[in-house]
JSON list of C-alpha atoms in Angstrom, two decimals:
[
{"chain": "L", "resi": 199, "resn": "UNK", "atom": "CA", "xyz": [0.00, 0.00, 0.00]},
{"chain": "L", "resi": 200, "resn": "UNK", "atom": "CA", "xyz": [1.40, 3.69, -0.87]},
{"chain": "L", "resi": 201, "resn": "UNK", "atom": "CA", "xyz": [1.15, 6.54, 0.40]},
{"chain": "L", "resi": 202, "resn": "UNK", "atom": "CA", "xyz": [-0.75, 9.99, -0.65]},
{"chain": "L", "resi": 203, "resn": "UNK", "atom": "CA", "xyz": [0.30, 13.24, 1.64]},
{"chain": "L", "resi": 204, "resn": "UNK", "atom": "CA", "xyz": [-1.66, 16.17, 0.90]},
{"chain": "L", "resi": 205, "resn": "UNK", "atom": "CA", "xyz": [-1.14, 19.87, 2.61]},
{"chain": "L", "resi": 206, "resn": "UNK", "atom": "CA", "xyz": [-2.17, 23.48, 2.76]},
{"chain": "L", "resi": 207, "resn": "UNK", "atom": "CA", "xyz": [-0.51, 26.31, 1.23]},
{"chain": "L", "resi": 208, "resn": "UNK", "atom": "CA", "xyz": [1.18, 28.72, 3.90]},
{"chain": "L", "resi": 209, "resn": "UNK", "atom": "CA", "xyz": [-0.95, 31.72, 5.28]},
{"chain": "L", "resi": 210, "resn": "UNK", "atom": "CA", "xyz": [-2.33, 34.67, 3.01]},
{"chain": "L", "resi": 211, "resn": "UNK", "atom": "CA", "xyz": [-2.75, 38.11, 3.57]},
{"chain": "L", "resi": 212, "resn": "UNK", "atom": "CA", "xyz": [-6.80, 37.10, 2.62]},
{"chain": "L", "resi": 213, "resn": "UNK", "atom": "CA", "xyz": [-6.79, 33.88, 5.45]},
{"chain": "L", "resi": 214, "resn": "UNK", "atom": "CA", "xyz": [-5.58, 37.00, 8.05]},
{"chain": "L", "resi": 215, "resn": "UNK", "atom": "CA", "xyz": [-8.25, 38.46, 6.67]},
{"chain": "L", "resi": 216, "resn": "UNK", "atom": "CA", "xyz": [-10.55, 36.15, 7.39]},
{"chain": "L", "resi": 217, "resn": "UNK", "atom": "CA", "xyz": [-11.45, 36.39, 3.74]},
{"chain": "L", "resi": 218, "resn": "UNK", "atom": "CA", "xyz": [-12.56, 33.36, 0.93]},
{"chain": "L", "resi": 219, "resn": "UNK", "atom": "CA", "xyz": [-9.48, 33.07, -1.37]},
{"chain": "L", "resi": 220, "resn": "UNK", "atom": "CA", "xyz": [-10.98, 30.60, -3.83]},
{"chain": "L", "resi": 221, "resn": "UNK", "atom": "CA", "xyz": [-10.25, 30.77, -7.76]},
{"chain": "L", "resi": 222, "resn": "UNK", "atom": "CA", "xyz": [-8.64, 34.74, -6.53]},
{"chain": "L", "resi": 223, "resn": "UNK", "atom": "CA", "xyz": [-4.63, 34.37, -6.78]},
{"chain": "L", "resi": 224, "resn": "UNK", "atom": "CA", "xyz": [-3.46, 35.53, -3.78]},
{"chain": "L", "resi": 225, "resn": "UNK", "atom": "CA", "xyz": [0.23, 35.60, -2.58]},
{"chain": "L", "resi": 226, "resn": "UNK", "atom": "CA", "xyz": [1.72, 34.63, 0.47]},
{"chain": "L", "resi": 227, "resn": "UNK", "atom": "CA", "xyz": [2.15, 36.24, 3.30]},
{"chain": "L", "resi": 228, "resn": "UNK", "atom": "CA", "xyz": [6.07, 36.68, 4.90]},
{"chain": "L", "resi": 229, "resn": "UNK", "atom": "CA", "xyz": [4.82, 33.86, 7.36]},
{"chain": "L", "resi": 230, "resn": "UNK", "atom": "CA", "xyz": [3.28, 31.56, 4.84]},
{"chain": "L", "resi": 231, "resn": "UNK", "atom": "CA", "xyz": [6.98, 31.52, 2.94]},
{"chain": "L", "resi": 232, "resn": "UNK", "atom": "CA", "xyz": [7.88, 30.71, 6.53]},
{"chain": "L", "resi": 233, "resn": "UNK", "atom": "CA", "xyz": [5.68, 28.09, 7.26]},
{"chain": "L", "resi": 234, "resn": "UNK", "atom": "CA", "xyz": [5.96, 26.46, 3.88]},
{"chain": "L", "resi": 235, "resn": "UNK", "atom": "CA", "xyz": [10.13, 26.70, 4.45]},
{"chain": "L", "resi": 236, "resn": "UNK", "atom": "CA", "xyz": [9.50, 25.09, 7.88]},
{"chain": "L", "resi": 237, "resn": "UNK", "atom": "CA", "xyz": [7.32, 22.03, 6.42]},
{"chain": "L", "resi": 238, "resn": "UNK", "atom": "CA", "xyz": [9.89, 21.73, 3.67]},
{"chain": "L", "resi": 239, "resn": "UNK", "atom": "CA", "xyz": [12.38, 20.95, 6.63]},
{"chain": "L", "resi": 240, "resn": "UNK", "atom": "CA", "xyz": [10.16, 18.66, 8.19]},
{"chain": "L", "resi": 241, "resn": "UNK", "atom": "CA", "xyz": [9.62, 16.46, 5.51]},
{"chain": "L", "resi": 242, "resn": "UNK", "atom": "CA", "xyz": [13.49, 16.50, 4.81]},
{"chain": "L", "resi": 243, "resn": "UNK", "atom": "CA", "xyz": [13.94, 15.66, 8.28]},
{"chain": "L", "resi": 244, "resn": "UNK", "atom": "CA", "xyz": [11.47, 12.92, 8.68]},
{"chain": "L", "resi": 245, "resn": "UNK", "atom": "CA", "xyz": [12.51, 11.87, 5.59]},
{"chain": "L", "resi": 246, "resn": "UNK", "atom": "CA", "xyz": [9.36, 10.96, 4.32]},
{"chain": "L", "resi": 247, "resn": "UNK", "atom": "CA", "xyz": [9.57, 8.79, 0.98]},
{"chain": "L", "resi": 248, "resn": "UNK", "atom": "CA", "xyz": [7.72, 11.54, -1.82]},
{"chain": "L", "resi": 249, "resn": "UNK", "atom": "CA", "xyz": [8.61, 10.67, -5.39]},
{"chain": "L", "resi": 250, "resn": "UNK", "atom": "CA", "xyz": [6.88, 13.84, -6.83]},
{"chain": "L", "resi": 251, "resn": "UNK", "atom": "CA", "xyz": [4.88, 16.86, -5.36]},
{"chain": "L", "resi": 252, "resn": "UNK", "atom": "CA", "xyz": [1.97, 18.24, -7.41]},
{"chain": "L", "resi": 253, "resn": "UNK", "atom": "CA", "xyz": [1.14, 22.02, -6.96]},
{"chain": "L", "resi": 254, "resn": "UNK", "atom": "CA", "xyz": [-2.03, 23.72, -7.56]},
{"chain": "L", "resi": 255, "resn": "UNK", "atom": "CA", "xyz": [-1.32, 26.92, -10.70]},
{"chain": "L", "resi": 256, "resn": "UNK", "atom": "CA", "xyz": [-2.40, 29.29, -7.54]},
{"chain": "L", "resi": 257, "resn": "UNK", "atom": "CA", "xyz": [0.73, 31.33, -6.31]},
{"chain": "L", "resi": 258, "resn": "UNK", "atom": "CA", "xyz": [-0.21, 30.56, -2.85]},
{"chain": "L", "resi": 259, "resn": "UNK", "atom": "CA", "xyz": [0.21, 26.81, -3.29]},
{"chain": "L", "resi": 260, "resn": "UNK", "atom": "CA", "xyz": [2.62, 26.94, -6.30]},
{"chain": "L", "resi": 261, "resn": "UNK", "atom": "CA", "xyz": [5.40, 29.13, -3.71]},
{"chain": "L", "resi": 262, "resn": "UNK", "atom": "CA", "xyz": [4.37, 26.67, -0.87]},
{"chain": "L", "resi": 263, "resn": "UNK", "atom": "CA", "xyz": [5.58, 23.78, -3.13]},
{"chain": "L", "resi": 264, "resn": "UNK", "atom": "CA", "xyz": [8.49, 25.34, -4.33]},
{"chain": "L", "resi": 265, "resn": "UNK", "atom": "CA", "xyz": [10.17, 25.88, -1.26]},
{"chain": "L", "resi": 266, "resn": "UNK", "atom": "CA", "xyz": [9.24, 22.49, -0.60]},
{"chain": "L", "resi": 267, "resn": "UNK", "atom": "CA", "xyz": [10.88, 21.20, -3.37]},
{"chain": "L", "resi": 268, "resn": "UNK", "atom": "CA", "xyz": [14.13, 23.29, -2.88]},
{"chain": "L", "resi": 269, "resn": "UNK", "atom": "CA", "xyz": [14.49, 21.99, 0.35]},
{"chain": "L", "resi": 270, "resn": "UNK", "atom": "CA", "xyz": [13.83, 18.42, -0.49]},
{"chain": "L", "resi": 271, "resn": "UNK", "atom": "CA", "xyz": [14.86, 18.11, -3.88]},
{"chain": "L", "resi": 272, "resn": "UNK", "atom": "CA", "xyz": [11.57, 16.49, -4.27]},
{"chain": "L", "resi": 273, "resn": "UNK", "atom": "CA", "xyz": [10.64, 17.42, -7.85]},
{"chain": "L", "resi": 274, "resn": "UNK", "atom": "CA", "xyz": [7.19, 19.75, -8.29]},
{"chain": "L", "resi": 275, "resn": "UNK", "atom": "CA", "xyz": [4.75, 20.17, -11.21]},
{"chain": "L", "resi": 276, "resn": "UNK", "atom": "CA", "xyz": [1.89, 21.97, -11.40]},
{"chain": "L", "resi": 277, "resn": "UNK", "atom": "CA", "xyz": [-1.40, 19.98, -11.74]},
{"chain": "L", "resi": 278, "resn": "UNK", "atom": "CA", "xyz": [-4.38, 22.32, -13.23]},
{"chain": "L", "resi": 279, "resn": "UNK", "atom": "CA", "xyz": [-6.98, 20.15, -11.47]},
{"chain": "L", "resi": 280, "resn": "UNK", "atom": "CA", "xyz": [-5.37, 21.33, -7.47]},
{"chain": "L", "resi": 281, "resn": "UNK", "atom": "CA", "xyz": [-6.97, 24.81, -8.25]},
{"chain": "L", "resi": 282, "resn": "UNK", "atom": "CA", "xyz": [-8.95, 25.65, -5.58]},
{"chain": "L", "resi": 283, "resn": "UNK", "atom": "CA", "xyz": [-12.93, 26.07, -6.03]},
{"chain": "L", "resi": 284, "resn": "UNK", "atom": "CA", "xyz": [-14.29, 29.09, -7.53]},
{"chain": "L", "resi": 285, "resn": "UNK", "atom": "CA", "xyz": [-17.08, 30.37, -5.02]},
{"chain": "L", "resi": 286, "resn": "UNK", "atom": "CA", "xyz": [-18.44, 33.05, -7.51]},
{"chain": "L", "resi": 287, "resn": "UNK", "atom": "CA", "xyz": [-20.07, 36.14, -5.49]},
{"chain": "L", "resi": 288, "resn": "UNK", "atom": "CA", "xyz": [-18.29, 34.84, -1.97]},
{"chain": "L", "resi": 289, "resn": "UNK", "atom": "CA", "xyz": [-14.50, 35.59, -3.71]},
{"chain": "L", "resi": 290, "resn": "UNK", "atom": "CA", "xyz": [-13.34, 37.92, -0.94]},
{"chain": "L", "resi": 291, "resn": "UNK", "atom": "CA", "xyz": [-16.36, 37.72, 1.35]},
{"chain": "L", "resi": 292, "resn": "UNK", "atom": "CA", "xyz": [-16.31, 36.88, 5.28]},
{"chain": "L", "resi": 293, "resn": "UNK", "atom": "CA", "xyz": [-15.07, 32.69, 5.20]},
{"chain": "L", "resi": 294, "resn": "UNK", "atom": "CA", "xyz": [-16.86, 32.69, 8.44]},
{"chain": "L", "resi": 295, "resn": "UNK", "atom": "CA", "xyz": [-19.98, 34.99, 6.83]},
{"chain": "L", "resi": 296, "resn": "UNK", "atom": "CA", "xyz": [-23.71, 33.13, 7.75]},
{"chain": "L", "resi": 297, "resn": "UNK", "atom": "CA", "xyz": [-24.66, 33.17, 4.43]},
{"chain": "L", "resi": 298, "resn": "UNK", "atom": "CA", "xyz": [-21.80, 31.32, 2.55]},
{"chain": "L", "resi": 299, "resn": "UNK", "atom": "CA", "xyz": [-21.71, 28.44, 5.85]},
{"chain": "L", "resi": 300, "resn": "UNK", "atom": "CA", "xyz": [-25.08, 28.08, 4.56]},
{"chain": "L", "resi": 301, "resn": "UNK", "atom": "CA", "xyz": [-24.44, 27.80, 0.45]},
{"chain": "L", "resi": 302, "resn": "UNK", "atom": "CA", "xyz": [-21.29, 25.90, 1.43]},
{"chain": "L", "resi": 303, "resn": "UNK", "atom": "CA", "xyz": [-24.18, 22.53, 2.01]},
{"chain": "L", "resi": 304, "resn": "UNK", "atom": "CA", "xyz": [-25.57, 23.18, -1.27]},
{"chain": "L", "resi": 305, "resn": "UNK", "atom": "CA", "xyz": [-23.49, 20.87, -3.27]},
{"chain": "L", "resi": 306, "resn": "UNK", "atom": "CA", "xyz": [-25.48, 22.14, -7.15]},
{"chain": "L", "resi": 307, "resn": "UNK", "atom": "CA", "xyz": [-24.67, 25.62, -6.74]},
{"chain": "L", "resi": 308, "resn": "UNK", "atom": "CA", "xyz": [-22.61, 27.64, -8.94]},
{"chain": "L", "resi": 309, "resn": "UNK", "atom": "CA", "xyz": [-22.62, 30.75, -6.47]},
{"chain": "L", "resi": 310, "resn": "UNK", "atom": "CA", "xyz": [-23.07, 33.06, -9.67]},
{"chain": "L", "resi": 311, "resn": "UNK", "atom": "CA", "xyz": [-20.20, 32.02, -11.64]},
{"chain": "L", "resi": 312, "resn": "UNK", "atom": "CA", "xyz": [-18.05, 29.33, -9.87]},
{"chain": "L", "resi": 313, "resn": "UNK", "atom": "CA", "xyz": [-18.18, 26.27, -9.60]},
{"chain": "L", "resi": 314, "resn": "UNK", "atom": "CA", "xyz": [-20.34, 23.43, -8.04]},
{"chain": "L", "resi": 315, "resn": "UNK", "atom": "CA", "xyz": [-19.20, 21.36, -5.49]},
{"chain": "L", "resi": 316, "resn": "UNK", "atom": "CA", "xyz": [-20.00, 17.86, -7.10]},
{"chain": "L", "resi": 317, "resn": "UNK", "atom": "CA", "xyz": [-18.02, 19.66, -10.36]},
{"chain": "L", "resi": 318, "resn": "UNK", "atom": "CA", "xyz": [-14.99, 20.16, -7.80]},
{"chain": "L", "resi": 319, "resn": "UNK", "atom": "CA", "xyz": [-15.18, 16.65, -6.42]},
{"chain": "L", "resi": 320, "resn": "UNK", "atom": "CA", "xyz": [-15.60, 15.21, -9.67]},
{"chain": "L", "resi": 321, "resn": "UNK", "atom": "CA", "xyz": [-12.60, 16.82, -10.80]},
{"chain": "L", "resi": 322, "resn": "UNK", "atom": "CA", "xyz": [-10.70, 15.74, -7.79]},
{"chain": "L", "resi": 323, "resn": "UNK", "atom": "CA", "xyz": [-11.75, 12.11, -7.30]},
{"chain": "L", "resi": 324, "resn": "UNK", "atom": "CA", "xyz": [-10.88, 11.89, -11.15]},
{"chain": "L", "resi": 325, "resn": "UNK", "atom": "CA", "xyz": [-7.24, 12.97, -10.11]},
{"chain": "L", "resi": 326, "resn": "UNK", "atom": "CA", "xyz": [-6.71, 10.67, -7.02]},
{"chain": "L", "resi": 327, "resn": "UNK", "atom": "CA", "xyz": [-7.87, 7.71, -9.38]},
{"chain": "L", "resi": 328, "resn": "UNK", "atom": "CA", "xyz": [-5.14, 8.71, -11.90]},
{"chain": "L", "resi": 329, "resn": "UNK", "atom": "CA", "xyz": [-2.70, 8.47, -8.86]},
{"chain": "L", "resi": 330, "resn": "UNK", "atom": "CA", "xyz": [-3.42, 5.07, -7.58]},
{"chain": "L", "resi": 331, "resn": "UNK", "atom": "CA", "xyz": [-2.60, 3.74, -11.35]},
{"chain": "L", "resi": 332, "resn": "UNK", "atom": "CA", "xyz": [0.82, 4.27, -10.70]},
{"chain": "L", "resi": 333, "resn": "UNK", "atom": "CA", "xyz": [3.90, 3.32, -8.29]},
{"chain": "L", "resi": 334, "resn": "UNK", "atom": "CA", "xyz": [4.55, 6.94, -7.29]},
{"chain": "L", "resi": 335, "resn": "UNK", "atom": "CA", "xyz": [4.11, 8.80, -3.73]},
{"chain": "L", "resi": 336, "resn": "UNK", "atom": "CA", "xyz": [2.71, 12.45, -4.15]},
{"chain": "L", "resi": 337, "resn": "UNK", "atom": "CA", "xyz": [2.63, 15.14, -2.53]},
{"chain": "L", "resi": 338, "resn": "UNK", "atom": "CA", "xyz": [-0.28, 17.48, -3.29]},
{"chain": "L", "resi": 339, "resn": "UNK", "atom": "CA", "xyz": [-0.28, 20.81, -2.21]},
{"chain": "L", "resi": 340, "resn": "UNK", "atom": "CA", "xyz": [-3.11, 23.00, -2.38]},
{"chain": "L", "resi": 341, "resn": "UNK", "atom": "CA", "xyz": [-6.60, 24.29, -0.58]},
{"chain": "L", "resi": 342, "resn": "UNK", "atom": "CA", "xyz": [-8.61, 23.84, 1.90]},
{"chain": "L", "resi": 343, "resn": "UNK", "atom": "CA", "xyz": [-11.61, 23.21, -0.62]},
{"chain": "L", "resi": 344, "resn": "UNK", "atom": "CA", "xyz": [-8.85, 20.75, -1.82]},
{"chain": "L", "resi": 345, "resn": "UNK", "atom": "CA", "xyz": [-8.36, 19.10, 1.72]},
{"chain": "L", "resi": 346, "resn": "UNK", "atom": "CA", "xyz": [-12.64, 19.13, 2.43]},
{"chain": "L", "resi": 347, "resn": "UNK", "atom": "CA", "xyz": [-12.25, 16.96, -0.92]},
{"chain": "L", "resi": 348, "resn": "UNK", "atom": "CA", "xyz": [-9.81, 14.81, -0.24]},
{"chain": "L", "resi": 349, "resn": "UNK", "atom": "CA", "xyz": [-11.10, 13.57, 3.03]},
{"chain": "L", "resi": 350, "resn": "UNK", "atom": "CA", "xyz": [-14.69, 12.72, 1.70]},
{"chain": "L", "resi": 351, "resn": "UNK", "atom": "CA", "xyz": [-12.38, 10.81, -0.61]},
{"chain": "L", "resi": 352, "resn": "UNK", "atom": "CA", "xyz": [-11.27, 8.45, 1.46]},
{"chain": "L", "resi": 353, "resn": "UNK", "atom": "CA", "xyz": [-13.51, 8.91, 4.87]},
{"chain": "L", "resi": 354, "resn": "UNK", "atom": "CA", "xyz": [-17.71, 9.11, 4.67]},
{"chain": "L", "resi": 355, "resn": "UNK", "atom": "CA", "xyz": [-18.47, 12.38, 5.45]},
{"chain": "L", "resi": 356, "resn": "UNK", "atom": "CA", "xyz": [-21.79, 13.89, 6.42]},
{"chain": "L", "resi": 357, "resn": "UNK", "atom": "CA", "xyz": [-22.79, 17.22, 4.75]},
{"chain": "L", "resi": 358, "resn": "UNK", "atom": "CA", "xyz": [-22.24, 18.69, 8.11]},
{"chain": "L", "resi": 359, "resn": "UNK", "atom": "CA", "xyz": [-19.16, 17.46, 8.22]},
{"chain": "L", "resi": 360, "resn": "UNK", "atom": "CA", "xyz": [-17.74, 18.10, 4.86]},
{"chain": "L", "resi": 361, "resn": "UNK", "atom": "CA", "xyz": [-18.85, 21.53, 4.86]},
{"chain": "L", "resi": 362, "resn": "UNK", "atom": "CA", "xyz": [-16.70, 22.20, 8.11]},
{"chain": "L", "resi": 363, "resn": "UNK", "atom": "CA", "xyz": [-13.55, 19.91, 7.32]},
{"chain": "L", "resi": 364, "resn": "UNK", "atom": "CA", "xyz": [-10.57, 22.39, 7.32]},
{"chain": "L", "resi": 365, "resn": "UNK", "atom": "CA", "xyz": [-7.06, 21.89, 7.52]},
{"chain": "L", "resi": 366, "resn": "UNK", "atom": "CA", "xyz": [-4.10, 24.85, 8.87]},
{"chain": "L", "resi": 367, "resn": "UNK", "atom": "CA", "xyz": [-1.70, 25.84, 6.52]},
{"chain": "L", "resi": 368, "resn": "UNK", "atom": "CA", "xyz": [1.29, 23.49, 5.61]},
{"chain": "L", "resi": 369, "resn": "UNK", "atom": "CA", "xyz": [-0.15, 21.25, 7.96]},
{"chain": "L", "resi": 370, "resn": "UNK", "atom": "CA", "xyz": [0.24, 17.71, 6.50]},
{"chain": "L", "resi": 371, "resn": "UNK", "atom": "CA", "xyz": [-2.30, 15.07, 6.01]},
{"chain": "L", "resi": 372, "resn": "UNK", "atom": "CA", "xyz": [-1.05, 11.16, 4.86]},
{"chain": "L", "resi": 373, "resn": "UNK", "atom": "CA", "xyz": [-3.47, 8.86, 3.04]},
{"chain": "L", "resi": 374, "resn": "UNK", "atom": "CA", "xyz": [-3.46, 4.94, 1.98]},
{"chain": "L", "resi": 375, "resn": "UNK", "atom": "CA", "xyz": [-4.11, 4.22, -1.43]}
]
């Protein structure tokens, strides 16, 4: 059985904020560098066996993975399908905001130009089935969308709980494929 590791980008100016990132490219913060540097050194240190890390096109995740891979010397692509969810008309709204808790269990809705939820899982699920059809460990680094993804992946999930899985940034989660 292999391994799948999945984490967070490192801390925006929009997550001090308090503020839905999404599809929006934002950069990191001084401390997300930081924290991404930091996880880069852990994984060196536990020397955890990663073949390949695969980055969301998002400069928040992209800069988390290259440090990552500098450190490591793990080798990093970017994977078009990491991108984070578009939440339409919540972009840059309140993350903790009563109305978007709400849409977030409404697993059809586009939120006025994004995209769906089921869309977003589809897209994911297709990608971890892609991964188990080879003999590689990944490393994915990307969202917290991502991560809410991920889990229901592998772990049943009720709406409740899928709409408030989060992880912190750069912390790590491993799965069994």
């Amino acid at each position: 059985m292999k391994n799948l590791y999945f984490t967070r980008h490192g801390q925006t100016i929009w997550n001090v904020e308090n503020k839905i990132c999404g599809a929006t490219d934002i950069a990191l913060t001084d401390l997300g560098h930081q924290q991404a540097i930091e996880l880069g050194n852990s994984i060196k240190e536990q020397n955890l066996a990663i073949d390949e890390i695969l980055a969301s096109p998002l400069i928040r995740a992209s800069e988390t993975a290259r440090h990552i891979s500098e450190i490591t010397g793990i080798p990093m692509r970017i994977e078009p399908r990491l991108k984070e969810q578009n939440f339409g008309r919540f972009e840059s709204t309140a993350r903790n905001g009563e109305v978007f808790q709400e849409a977030k269990h409404h697993f059809i809705d586009h939120y006025d130009g994004g995209e769906t939820m089921l869309h977003l899982a589809q897209r994911i699920y297709n990608l971890i089935d892609d991964l188990k059809k080879d003999d590689k460990t990944y490393l994915l680094v990307a969202h917290n969308g991502i991560a809410r993804v991920m889990q229901s992946y592998f772990y049943d999930m009720s709406n409740d709980e899928y709409a408030k899985f989060g992880i912190r940034n750069c912390e790590i989660l491993r799965y069994e494929l």
